[in-house]
Amino acid sequence: MRLHDDPRPELRLAGKPYVFAVLHAHQLATVLDAETDVAAMVSQSADGDLLVPVLKSVGVLPIRGSSRQRGRDKGGLKALDEMIAHVESGKPAYIAIDGPRGPRNRVRKGIAQLSMSTGAPVLAAVAIPTRRWIVGRAWDRMQIPKPFSTIDGYFAEPLYPGEEESVEQFRRRIEATINALEAEHDPTEAPQP
């Protein structure tokens, strides 16, 4: 793993927790370099069931919950409350911000709510394996790092909510940031405007 522009050492030195914002397609690559005490929101789907043992094996605390579907709560609000408590305890959190069903690269508002509720900055990051398989038929074009490949992790500047900024405005700013980061470092996979 090679990390570029990683703001975490400075944030840790200041005693500031943070929230990772990654694309659903990059979640396997980012989990390979997971730090201890990080909590990750995981959907209550069959895909989420497969991901939980992987997360636990690398020391990540899975918090189960999904966004609403057809007006029905799927545990997302409870999971967000648990994530807020986790971050308020001084520990980092991790959300695949366009999951669990997409559309690809469309950020959901939970990441903005989490940051605004805790004051933790959002760390938008993309993880690009040097060699990978891409699941082209999946909605997110899931990327699976090939064995012995290097993963380049690129960070944007930490994002803090503005004083007068709404959840929706902050959500859009996070979306623009992560999409620009992917376009810069993985232009063949980034959605075309």
PDB file of C-alpha atoms in Angstrom, residues 15-18 37 84-93:
ATOM      1  CA  GLY A  15      -6.530  14.083  18.700  1.00  0.00           C
ATOM      2  CA  LYS A  16      -9.178  14.525  16.006  1.00  0.00           C
ATOM      3  CA  PRO A  17     -11.274  11.571  14.793  1.00  0.00           C
ATOM      4  CA  TYR A  18     -12.154  11.395  11.118  1.00  0.00           C
ATOM      5  CA  ASP A  37     -10.720   0.694  16.003  1.00  0.00           C
ATOM      6  CA  ILE A  84     -21.923   8.893  15.615  1.00  0.00           C
ATOM      7  CA  ALA A  85     -21.302   7.407  19.078  1.00  0.00           C
ATOM      8  CA  HIS A  86     -18.217   5.585  17.770  1.00  0.00           C
ATOM      9  CA  VAL A  87     -16.711   8.761  16.267  1.00  0.00           C
ATOM     10  CA  GLU A  88     -17.606  10.822  19.343  1.00  0.00           C
ATOM     11  CA  SER A  89     -15.568   8.314  21.381  1.00  0.00           C
ATOM     12  CA  GLY A  90     -12.530   9.461  19.370  1.00  0.00           C
ATOM     13  CA  LYS A  91     -12.331   6.617  16.854  1.00  0.00           C
ATOM     14  CA  PRO A  92     -12.474   6.712  13.038  1.00  0.00           C
ATOM     15  CA  ALA A  93     -15.355   5.520  10.870  1.00  0.00           C
TER      16      ALA A  93
END
